[in-house]
mmCIF file of C-alpha atoms in Angstrom:
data_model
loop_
_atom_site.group_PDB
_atom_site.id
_atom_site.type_symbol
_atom_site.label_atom_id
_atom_site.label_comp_id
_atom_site.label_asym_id
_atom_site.label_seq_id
_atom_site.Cartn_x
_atom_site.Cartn_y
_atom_site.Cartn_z
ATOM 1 C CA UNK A 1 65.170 26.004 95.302
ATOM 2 C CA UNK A 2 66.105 24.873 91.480
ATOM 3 C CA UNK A 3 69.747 24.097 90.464
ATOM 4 C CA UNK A 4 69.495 27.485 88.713
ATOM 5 C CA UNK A 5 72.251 29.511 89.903
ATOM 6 C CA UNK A 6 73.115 33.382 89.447
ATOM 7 C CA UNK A 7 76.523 34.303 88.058
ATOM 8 C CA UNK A 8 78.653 36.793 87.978
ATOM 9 C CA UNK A 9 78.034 39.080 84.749
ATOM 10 C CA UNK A 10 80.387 38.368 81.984
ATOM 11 C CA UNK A 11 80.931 34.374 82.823
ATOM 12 C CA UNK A 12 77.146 33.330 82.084
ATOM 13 C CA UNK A 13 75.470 31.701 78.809
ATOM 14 C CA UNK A 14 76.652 33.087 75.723
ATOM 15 C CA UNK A 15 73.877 35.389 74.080
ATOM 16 C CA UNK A 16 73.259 32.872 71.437
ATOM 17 C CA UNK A 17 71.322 30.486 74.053
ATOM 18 C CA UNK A 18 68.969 32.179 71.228
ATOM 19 C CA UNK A 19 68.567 29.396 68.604
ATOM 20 C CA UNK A 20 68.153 31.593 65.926
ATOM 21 C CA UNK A 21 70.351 35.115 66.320
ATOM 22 C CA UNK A 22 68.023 36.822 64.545
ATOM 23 C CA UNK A 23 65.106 36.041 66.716
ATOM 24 C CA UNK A 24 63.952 38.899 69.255
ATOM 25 C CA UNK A 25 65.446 38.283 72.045
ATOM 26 C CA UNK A 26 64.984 38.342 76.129
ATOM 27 C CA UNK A 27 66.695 39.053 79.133
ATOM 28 C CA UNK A 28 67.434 35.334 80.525
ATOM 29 C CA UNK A 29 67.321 36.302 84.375
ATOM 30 C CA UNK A 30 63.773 36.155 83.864
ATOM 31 C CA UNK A 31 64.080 32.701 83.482
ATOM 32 C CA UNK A 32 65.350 32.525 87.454
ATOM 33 C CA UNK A 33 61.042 33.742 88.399
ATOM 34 C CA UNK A 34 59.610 30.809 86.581
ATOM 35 C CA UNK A 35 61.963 28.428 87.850
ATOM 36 C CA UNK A 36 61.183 29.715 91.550
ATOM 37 C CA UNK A 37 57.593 28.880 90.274
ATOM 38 C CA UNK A 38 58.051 25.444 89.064
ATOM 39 C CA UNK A 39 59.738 24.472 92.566
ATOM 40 C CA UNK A 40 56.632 26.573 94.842
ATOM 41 C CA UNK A 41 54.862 23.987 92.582
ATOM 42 C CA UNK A 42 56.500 20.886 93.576
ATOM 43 C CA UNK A 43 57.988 20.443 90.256
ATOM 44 C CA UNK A 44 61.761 19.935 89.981
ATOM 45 C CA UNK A 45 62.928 23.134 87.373
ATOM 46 C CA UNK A 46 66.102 21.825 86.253
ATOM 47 C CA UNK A 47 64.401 18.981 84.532
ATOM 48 C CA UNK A 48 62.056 20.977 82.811
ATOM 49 C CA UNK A 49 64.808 23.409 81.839
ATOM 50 C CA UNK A 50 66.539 20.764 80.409
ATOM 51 C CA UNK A 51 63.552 19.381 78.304
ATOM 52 C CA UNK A 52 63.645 23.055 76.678
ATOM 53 C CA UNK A 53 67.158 23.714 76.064
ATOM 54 C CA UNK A 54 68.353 25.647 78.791
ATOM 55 C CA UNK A 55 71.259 25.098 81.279
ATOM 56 C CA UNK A 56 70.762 24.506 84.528
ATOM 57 C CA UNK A 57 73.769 27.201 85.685
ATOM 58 C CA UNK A 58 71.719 30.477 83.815
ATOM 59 C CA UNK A 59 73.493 34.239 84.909
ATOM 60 C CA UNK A 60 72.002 36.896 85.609
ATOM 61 C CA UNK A 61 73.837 38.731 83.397
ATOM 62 C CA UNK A 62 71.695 40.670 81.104
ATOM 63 C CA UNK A 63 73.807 39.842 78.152
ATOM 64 C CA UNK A 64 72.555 35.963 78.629
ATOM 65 C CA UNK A 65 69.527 36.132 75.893
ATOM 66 C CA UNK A 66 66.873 33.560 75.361
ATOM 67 C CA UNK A 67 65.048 33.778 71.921
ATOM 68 C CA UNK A 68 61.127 34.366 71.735
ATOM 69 C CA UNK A 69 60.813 31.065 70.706
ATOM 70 C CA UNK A 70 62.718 29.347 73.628
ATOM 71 C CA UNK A 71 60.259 31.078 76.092
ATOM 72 C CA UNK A 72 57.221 30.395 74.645
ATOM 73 C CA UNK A 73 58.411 26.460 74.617
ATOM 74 C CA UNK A 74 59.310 27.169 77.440
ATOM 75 C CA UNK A 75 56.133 28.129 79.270
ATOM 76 C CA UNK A 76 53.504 25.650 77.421
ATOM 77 C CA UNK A 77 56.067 23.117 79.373
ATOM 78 C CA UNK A 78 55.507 24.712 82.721
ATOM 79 C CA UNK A 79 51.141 25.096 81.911
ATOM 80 C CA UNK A 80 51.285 21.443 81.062
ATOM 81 C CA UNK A 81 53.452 19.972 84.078
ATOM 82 C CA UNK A 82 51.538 21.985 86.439
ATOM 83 C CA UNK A 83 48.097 21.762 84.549
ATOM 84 C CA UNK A 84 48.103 25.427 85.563
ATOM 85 C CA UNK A 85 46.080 27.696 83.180
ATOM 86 C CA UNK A 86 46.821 30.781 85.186
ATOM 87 C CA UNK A 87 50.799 29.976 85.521
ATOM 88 C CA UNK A 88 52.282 33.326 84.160
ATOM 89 C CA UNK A 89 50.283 34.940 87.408
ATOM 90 C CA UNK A 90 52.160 32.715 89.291
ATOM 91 C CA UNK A 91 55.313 33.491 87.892
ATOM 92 C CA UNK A 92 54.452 37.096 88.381
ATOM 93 C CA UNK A 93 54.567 36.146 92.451
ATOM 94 C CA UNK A 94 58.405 35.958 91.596
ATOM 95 C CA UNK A 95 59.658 38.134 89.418
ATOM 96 C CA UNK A 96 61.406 41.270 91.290
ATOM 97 C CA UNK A 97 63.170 43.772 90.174
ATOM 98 C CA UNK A 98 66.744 42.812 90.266
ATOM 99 C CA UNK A 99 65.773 40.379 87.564
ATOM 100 C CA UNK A 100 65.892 42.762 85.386
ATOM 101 C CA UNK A 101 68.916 43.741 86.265
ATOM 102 C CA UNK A 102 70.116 47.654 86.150
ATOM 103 C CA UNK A 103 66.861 48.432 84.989
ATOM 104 C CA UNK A 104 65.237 47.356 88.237
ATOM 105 C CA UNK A 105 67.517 49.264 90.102
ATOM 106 C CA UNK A 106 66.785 52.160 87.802
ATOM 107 C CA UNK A 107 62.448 51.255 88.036
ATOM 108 C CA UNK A 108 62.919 50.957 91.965
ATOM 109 C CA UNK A 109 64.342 54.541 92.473
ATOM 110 C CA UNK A 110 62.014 56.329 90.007
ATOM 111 C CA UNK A 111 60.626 59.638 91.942
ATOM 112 C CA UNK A 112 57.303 58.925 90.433
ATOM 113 C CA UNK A 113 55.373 56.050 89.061
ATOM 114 C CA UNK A 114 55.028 58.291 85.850
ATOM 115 C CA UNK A 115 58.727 57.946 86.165
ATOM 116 C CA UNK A 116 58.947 54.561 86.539
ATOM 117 C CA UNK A 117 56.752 54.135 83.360
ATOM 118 C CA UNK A 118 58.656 56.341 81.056
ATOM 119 C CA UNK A 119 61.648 54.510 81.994
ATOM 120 C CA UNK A 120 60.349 51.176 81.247
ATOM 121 C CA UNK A 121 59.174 53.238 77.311
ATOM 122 C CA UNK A 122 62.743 53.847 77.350
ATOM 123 C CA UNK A 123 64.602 50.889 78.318
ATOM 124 C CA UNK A 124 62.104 48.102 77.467
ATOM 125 C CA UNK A 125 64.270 46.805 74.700
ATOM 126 C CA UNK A 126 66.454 45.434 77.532
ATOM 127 C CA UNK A 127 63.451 43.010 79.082
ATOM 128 C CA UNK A 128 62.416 41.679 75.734
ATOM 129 C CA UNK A 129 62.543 42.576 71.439
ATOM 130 C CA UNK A 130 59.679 41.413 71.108
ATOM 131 C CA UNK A 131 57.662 44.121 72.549
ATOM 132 C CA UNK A 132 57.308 48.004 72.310
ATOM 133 C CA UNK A 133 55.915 49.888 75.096
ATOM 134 C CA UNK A 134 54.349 53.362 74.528
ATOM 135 C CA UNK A 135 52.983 56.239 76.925
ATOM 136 C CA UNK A 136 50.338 58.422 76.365
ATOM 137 C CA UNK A 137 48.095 60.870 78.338
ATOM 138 C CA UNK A 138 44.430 61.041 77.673
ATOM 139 C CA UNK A 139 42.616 63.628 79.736
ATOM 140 C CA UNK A 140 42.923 62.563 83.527
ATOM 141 C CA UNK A 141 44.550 58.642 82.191
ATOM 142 C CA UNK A 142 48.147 57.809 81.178
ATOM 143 C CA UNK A 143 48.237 54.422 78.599
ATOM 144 C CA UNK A 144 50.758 51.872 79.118
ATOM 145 C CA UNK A 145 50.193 50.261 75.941
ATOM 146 C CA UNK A 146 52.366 46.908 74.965
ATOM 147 C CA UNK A 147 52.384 46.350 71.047
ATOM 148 C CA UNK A 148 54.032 42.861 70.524
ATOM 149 C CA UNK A 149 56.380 42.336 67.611
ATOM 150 C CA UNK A 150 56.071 38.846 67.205
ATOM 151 C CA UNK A 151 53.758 35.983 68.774
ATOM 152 C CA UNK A 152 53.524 36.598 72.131
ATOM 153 C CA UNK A 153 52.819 33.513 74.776
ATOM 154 C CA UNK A 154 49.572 34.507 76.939
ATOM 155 C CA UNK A 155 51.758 33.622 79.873
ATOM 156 C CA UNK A 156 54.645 36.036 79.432
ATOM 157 C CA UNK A 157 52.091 38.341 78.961
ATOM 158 C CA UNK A 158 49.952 37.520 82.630
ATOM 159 C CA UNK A 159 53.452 37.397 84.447
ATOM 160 C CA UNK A 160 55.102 40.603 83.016
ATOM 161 C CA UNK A 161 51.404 42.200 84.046
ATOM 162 C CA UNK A 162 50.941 40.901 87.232
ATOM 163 C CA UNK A 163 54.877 41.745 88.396
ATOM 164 C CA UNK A 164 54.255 45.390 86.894
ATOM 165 C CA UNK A 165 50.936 46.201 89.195
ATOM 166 C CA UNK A 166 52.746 44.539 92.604
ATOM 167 C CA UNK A 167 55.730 46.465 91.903
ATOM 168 C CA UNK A 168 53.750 49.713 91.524
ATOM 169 C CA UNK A 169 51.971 48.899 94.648
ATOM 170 C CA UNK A 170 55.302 47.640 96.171
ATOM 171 C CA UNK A 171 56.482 51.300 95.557
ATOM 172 C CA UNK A 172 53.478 53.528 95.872
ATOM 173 C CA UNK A 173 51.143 52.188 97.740
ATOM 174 C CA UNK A 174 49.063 48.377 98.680
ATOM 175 C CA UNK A 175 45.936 49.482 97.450
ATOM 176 C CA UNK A 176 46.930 51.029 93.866
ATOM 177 C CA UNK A 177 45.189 49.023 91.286
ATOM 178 C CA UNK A 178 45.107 50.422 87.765
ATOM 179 C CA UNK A 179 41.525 51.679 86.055
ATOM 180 C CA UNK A 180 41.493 48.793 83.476
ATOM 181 C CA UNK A 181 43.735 46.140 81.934
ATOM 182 C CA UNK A 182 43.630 45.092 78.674
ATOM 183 C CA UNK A 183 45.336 41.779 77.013
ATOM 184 C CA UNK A 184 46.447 40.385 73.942
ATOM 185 C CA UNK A 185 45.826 37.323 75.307
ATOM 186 C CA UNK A 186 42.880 34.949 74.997
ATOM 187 C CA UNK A 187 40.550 34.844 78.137
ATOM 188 C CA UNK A 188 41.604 30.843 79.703
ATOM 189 C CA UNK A 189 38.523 28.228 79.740
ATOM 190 C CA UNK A 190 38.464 28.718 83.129
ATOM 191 C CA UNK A 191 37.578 32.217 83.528
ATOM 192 C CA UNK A 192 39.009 35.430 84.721
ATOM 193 C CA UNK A 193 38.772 35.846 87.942
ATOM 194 C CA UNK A 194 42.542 35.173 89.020
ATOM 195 C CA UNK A 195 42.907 38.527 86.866
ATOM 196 C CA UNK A 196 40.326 40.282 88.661
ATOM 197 C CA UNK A 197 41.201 39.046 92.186
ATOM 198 C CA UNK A 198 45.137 40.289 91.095
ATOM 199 C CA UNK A 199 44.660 43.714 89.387
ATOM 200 C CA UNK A 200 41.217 44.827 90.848
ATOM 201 C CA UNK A 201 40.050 46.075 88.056
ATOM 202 C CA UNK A 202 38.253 45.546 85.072
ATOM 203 C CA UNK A 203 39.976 42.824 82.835
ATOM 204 C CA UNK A 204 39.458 42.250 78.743
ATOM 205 C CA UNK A 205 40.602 39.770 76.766
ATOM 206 C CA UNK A 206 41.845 39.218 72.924
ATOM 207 C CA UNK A 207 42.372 42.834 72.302
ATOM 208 C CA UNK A 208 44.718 44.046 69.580
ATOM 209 C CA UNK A 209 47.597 44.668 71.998
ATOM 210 C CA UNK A 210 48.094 44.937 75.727
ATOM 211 C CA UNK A 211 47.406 48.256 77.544
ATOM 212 C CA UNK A 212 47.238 49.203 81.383
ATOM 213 C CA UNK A 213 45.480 52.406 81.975
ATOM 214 C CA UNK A 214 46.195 54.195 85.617
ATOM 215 C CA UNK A 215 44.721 57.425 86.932
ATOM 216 C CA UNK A 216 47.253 59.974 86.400
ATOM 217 C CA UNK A 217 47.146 61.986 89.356
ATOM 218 C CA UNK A 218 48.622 58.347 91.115
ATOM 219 C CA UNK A 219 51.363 58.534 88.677
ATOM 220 C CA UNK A 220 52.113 61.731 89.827
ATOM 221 C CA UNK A 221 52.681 61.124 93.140
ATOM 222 C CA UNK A 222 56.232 61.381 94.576
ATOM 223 C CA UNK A 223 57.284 57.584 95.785
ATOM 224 C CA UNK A 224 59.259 57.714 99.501
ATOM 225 C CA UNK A 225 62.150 55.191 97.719
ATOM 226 C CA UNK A 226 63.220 57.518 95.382
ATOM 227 C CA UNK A 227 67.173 57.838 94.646
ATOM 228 C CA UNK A 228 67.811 59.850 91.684
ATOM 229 C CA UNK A 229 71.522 59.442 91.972
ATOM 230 C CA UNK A 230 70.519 56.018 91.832
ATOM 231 C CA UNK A 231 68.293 55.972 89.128
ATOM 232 C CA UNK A 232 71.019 58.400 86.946
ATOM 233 C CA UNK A 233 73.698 55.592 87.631
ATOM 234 C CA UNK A 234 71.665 52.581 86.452
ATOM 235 C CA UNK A 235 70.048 54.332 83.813
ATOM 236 C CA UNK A 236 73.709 54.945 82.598
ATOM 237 C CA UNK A 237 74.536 51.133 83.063
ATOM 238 C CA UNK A 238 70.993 50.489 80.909
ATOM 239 C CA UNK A 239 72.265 52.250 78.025
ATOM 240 C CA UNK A 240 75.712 50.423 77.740
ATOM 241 C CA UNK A 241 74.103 47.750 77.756
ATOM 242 C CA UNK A 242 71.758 48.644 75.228
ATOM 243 C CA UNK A 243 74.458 49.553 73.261
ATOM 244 C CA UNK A 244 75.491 46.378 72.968
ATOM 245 C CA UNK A 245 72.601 44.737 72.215
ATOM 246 C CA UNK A 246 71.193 47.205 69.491
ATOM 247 C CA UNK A 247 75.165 46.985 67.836
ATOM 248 C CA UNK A 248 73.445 48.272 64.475
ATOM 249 C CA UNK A 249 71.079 51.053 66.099
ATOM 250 C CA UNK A 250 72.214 54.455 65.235
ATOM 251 C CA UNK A 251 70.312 56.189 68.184
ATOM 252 C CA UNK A 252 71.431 53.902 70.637
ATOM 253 C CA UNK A 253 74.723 54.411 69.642
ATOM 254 C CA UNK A 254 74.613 58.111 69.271
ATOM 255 C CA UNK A 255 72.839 58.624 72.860
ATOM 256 C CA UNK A 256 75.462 56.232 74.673
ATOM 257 C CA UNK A 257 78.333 58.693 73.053
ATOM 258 C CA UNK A 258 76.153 62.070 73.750
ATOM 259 C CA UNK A 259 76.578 60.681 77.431
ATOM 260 C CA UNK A 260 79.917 59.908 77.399
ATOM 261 C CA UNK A 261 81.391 63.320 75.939
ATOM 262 C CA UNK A 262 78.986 66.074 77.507
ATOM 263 C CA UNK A 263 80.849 66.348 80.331
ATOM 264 C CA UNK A 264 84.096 67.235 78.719
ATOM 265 C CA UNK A 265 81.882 69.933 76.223
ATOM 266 C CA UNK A 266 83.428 68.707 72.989
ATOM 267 C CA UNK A 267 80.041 66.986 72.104
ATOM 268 C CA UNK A 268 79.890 67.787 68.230
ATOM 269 C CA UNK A 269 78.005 65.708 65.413
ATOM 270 C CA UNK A 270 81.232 65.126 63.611
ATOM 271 C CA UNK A 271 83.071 63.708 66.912
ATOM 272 C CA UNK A 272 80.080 61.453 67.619
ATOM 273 C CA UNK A 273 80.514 60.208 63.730
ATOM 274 C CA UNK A 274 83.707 59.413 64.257
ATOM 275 C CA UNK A 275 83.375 57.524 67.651
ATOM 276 C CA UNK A 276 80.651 55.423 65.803
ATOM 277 C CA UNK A 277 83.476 54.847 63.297
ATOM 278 C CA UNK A 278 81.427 56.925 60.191
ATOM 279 C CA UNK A 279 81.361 60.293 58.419
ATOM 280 C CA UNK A 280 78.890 62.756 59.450
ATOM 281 C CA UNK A 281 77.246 62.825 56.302
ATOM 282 C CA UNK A 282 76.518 58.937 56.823
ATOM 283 C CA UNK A 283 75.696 59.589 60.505
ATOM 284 C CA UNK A 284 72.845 62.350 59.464
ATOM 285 C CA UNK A 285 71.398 60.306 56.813
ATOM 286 C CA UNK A 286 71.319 57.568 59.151
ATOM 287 C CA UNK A 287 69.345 59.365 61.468
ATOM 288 C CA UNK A 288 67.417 60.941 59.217
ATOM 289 C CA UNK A 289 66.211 57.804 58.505
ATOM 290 C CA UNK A 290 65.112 57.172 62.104
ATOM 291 C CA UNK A 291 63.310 60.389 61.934
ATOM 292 C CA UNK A 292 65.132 62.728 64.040
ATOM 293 C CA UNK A 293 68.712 64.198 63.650
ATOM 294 C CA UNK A 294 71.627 64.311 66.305
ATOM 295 C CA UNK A 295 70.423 68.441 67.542
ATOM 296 C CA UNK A 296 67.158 66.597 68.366
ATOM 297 C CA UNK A 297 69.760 63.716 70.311
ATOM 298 C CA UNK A 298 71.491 66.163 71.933
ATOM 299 C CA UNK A 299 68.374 68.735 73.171
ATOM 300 C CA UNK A 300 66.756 65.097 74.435
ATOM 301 C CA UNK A 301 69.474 63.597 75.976
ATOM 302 C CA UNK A 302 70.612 66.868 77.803
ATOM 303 C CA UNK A 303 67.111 67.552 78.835
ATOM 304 C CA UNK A 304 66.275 64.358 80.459
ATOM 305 C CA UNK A 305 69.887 64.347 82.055
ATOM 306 C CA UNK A 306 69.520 67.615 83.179
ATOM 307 C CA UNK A 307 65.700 66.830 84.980
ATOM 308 C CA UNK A 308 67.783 63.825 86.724
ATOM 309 C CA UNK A 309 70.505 65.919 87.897
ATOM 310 C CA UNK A 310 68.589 68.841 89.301
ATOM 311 C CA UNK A 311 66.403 66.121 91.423
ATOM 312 C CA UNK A 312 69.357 65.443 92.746
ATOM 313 C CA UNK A 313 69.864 67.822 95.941
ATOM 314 C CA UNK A 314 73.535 67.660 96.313
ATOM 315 C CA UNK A 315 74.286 69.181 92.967
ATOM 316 C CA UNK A 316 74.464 72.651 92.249
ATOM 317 C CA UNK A 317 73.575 74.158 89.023
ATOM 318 C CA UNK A 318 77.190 75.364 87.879
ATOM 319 C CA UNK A 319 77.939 71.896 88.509
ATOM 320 C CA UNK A 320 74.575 70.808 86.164
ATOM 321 C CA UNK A 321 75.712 73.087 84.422
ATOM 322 C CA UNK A 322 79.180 71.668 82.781
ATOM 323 C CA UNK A 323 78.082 68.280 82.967
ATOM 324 C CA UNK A 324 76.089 69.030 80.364
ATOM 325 C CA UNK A 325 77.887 70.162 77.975
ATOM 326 C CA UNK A 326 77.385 74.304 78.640
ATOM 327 C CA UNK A 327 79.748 76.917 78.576
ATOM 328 C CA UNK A 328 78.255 78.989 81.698
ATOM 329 C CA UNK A 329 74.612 78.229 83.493
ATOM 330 C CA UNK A 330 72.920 81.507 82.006
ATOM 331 C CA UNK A 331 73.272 78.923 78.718
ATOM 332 C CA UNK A 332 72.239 76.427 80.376
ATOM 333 C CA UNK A 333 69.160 78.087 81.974
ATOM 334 C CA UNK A 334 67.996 79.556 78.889
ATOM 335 C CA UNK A 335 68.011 75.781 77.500
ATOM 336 C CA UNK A 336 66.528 74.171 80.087
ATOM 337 C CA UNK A 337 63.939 76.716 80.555
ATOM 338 C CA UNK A 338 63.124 75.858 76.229
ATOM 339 C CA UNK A 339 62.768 72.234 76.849
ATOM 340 C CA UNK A 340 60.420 72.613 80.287
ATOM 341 C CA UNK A 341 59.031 76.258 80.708
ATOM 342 C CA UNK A 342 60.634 76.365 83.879
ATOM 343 C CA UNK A 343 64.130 77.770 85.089
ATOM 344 C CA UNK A 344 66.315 74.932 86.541
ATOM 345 C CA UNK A 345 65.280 76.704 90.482
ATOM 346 C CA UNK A 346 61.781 76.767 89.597
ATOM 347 C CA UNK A 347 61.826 73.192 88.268
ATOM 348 C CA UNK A 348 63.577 72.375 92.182
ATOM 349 C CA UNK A 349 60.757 73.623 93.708
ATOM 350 C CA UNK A 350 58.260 71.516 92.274
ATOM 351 C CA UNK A 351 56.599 68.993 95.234
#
């Protein structure tokens, strides 16, 4: 294996491995797949690392950031010392989920693979800037669409692909492929079939934006590894650390405080405001500026909490219940029954 080693978080790279701070910016475990890559290819990583900028001693702490830039440099070095068009499918071989740190964790213990993708339209910002995922629902398909921000290397793009569609199958089952794949990326001189062997389905190239399409009723499917006390905690972790990332973004900062003072039911606009060091006034035009407004925070952030919790056996409602913020569960009931049609026992019930 490479000379690349995995600290402990807090005593990696400082954030500004990124050349430019204002760059987009991406997790730098990810960094630890394609140097696993370089060695199955007989090519010594540390070297090449070097040659790009990047220390040898990278952490997986999620906090450690390399800039857009330094990955795409970093890549046409690995496609030219290997000669290896279809590279970022190799790389996709090695990427797992811890790599992604608390957001693996929180992937890995979805109870559905419609879960799993709804977290990763949540939390994506923690990966990489430089992309947006979205989810839709058409008819009998759910979109995965990828909109990229910024120039996006073709390789990034084959290896975050190919380690989405073996994780699914990792966690559902072997023979899940999706209905079609689309990619940003040019179509290689050499041809496609490495896509088509890897996602079985049909592949297109140069399209506006990248977009996996799955059959829904898959998605809906209840995965044997799911932990939602597991998922809850490391979707928690996810959001501090979003937090610090997105310093300047007022729903970030608004949801991480919404989590941190349900629980004690003194979760008010103007205590949020002045956790986030601002007047409520500035905190509603701030938000109003996002679109939304911190009732539309709070209804969201209890309702998704509150679908987490209740998959969670152990708990009982009245517990649910002040967790989130209510004064007695026929409250709570009334709410959660608003935001999903169902009662909080009904929603239990569901396969």
């Amino acid at each position: 294996m490479s000379g690349l080693k995995t600290g402990t978080p807090g005593d990696g790279v400082e954030s500004p491995l990124c050349e430019d701070a204002q760059q987009p910016s991406n997790i730098g475990s990810y960094a630890l797949a394609i140097a696993k890559a370089l060695e199955a290819s007989h090519v010594d990583s540390v070297r090449i690392f070097r040659a790009v900028g990047i220390p040898a001693n990278l952490s997986i702490d999620p906090m450690t950031r390399l800039s857009t830039t330094t990955m795409t440099r970093l890549y046409r070095a690995c496609v030219d010392v290997t000669n290896n068009p279809y590279f970022g499918l190799t790389v996709a071989k090695f990427l797992q989920l811890p790599h992604l740190h608390a957001l693996g964790y929180s992937l890995a213990a979805s109870g559905s693979l419609m879960d799993f993708c709804r977290r990763l339209e949540r939390y994506f910002r923690l990966v990489t800037q430089a992309a947006k995922v979205s989810l839709t629902e058409v008819d009998d398909e759910v979109l995965l669409r990828f909109e990229y921000l910024v120039e996006f290397c073709g390789e990034r793009e084959d290896a975050f692909f190919g380690f989405m569609v073996r994780t699914m199958r990792l966690l559902y089952r072997p023979e899940f492929n999706p209905l079609r794949v689309e990619l940003h990326r040019p179509m290689p001189h050499e041809g496609a079939e490495p896509y088509e062997v890897l996602f079985c389905a049909p592949v297109s190239f140069s399209q506006v934006s990248g977009l996996l399409v799955f059959d829904k009723a898959d998605l809906l499917q209840n995965l044997s590894g799911s932990c939602p006390e597991l998922a809850q905690a490391s979707d928690s972790i996810v959001i501090s650390y979003l937090a610090r990332l997105d310093k300047n973004d007022v729903i970030t900062g608004v949801t991480q405080k919404i989590i941190e003072f349900l629980p004690n039911g003194k979760c008010s606009r103007d205590k949020v405001a002045s956790a986030l060091c601002m007047s409520p006034a500035v905190l509603q035009r701030k938000l109003s500026e996002r679109g939304t407004t911190f009732q539309q925070l709070l209804d969201n952030t209890r309702k998704e909490l509150a679908c987490n919790y209740l998959r969670q056996a152990s708990r009982p409602v009245t517990e649910i219940t002040f967790l989130l913020g209510f004064n007695d569960t026929s409250n709570f009931t009334r709410a959660f029954k608003s935001w999903t049609g169902l009662s909080p026992t009904d929603f239990r019930r569901q396969p």
